[in-house]
PDB file of C-alpha atoms in Angstrom:
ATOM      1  CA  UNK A 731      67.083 150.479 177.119  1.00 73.00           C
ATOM      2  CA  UNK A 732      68.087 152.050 173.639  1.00 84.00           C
ATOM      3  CA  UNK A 733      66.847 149.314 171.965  1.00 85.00           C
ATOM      4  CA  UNK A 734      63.647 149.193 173.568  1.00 83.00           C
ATOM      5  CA  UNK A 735      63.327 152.779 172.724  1.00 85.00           C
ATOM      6  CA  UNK A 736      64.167 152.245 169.457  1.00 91.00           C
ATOM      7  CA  UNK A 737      61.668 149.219 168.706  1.00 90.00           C
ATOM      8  CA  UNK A 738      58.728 151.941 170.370  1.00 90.00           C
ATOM      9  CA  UNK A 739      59.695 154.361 167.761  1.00 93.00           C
ATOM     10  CA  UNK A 740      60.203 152.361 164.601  1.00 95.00           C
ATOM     11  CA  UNK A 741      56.894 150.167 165.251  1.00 95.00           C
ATOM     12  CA  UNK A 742      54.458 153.317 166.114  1.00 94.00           C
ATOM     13  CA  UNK A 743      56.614 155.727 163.021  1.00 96.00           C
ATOM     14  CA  UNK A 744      55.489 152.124 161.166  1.00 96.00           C
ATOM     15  CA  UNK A 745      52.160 152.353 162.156  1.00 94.00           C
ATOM     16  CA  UNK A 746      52.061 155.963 161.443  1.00 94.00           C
ATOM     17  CA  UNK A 747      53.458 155.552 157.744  1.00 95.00           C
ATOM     18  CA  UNK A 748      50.579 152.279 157.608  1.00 93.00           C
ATOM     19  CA  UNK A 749      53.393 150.347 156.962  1.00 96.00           C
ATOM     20  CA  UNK A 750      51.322 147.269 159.445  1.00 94.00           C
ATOM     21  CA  UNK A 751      54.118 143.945 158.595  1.00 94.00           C
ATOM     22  CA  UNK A 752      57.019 146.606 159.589  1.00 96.00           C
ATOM     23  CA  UNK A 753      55.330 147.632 162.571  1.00 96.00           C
ATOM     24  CA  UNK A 754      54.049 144.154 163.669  1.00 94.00           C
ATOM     25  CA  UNK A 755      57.295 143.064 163.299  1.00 95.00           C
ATOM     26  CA  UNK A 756      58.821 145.725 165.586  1.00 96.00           C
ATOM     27  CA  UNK A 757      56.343 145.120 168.262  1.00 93.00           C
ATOM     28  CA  UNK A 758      56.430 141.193 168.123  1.00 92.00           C
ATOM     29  CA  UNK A 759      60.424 141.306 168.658  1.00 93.00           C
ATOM     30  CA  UNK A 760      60.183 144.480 171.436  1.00 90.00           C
ATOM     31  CA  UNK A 761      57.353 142.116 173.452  1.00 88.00           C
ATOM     32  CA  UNK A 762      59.411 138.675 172.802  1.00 88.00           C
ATOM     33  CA  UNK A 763      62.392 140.610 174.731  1.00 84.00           C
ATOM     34  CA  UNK A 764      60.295 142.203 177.635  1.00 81.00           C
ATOM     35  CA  UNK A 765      59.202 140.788 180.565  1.00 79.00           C
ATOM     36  CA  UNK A 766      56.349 142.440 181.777  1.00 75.00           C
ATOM     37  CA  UNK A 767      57.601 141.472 185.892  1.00 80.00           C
ATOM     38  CA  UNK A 768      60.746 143.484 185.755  1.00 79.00           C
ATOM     39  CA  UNK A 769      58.757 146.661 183.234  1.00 78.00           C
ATOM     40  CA  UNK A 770      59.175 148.900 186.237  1.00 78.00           C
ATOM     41  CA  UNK A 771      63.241 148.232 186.619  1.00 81.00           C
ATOM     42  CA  UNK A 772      63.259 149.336 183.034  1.00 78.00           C
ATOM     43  CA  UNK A 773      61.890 152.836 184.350  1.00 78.00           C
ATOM     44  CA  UNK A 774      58.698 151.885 182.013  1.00 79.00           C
ATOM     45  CA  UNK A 775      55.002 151.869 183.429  1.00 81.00           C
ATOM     46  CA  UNK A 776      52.597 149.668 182.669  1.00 82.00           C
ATOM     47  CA  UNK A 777      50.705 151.300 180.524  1.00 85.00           C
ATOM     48  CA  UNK A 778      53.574 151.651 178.177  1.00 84.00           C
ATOM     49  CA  UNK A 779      53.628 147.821 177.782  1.00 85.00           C
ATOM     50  CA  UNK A 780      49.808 148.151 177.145  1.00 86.00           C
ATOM     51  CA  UNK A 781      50.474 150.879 174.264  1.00 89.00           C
ATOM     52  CA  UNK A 782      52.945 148.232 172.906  1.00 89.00           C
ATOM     53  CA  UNK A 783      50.557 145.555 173.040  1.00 88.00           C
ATOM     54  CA  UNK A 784      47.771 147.917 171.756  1.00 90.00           C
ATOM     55  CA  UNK A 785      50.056 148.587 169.168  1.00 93.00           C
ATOM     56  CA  UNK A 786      50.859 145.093 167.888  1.00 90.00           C
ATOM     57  CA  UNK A 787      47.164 144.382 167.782  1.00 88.00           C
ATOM     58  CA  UNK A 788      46.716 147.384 165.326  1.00 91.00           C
ATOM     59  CA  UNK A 789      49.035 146.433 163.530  1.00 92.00           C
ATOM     60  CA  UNK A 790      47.725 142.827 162.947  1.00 88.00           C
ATOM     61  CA  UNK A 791      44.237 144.316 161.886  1.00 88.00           C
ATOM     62  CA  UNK A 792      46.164 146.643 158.935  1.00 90.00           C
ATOM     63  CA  UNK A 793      47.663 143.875 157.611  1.00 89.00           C
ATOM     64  CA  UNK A 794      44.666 141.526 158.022  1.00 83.00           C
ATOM     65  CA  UNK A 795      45.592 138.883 160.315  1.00 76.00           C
ATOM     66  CA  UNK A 796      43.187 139.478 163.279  1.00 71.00           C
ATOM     67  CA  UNK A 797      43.071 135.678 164.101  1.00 71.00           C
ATOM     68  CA  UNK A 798      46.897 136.406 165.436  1.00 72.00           C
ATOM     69  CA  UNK A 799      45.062 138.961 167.534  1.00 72.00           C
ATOM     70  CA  UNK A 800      45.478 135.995 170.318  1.00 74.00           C
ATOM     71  CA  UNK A 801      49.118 136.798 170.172  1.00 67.00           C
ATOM     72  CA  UNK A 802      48.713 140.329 171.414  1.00 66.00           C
ATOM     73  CA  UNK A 803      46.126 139.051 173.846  1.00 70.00           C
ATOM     74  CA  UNK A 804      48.290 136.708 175.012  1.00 72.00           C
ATOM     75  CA  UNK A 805      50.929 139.271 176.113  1.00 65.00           C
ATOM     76  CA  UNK A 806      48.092 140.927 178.356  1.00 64.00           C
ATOM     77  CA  UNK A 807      47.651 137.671 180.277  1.00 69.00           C
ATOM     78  CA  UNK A 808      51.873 137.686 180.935  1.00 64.00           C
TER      79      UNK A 808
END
């Protein structure tokens, strides 16, 4: 749970400081280790794993890859 808490706040901070490849990269591993099924054992909500998702997409546009935007879409349909 403290790494998942960690990867939130380093990929939004990332985000925050426009720094896109560091945030993309925070989000991509965070999402590769969560399975949305078991979100609410991890005491998260859903729409936590949507800001997540939301946030890998943004970060994808800053750095100018929004063909990989099908990644991020991807982890909606999971």
């Amino acid at each position: 749970m403290k790494m998942l808490r960690s990867l939130i706040q380093d990929g939004y901070t990332a985000l925050l400081e426009q720094r896109c490849r560091s945030a993309a990269q925070a989000f991509t591993e965070l999402l590769n280790g969560l399975d949305p099924q078991k979100i609410k054992q991890l005491n998260l909500a859903m729409i936590n794993y949507v800001l997540v998702v939301y946030g890998l997409a943004v970060s994808l546009l800053g750095i100018g890859r929004p063909e990989e935007l099908s990644e991020a879409e991807n982890q909606f349909k999971r």
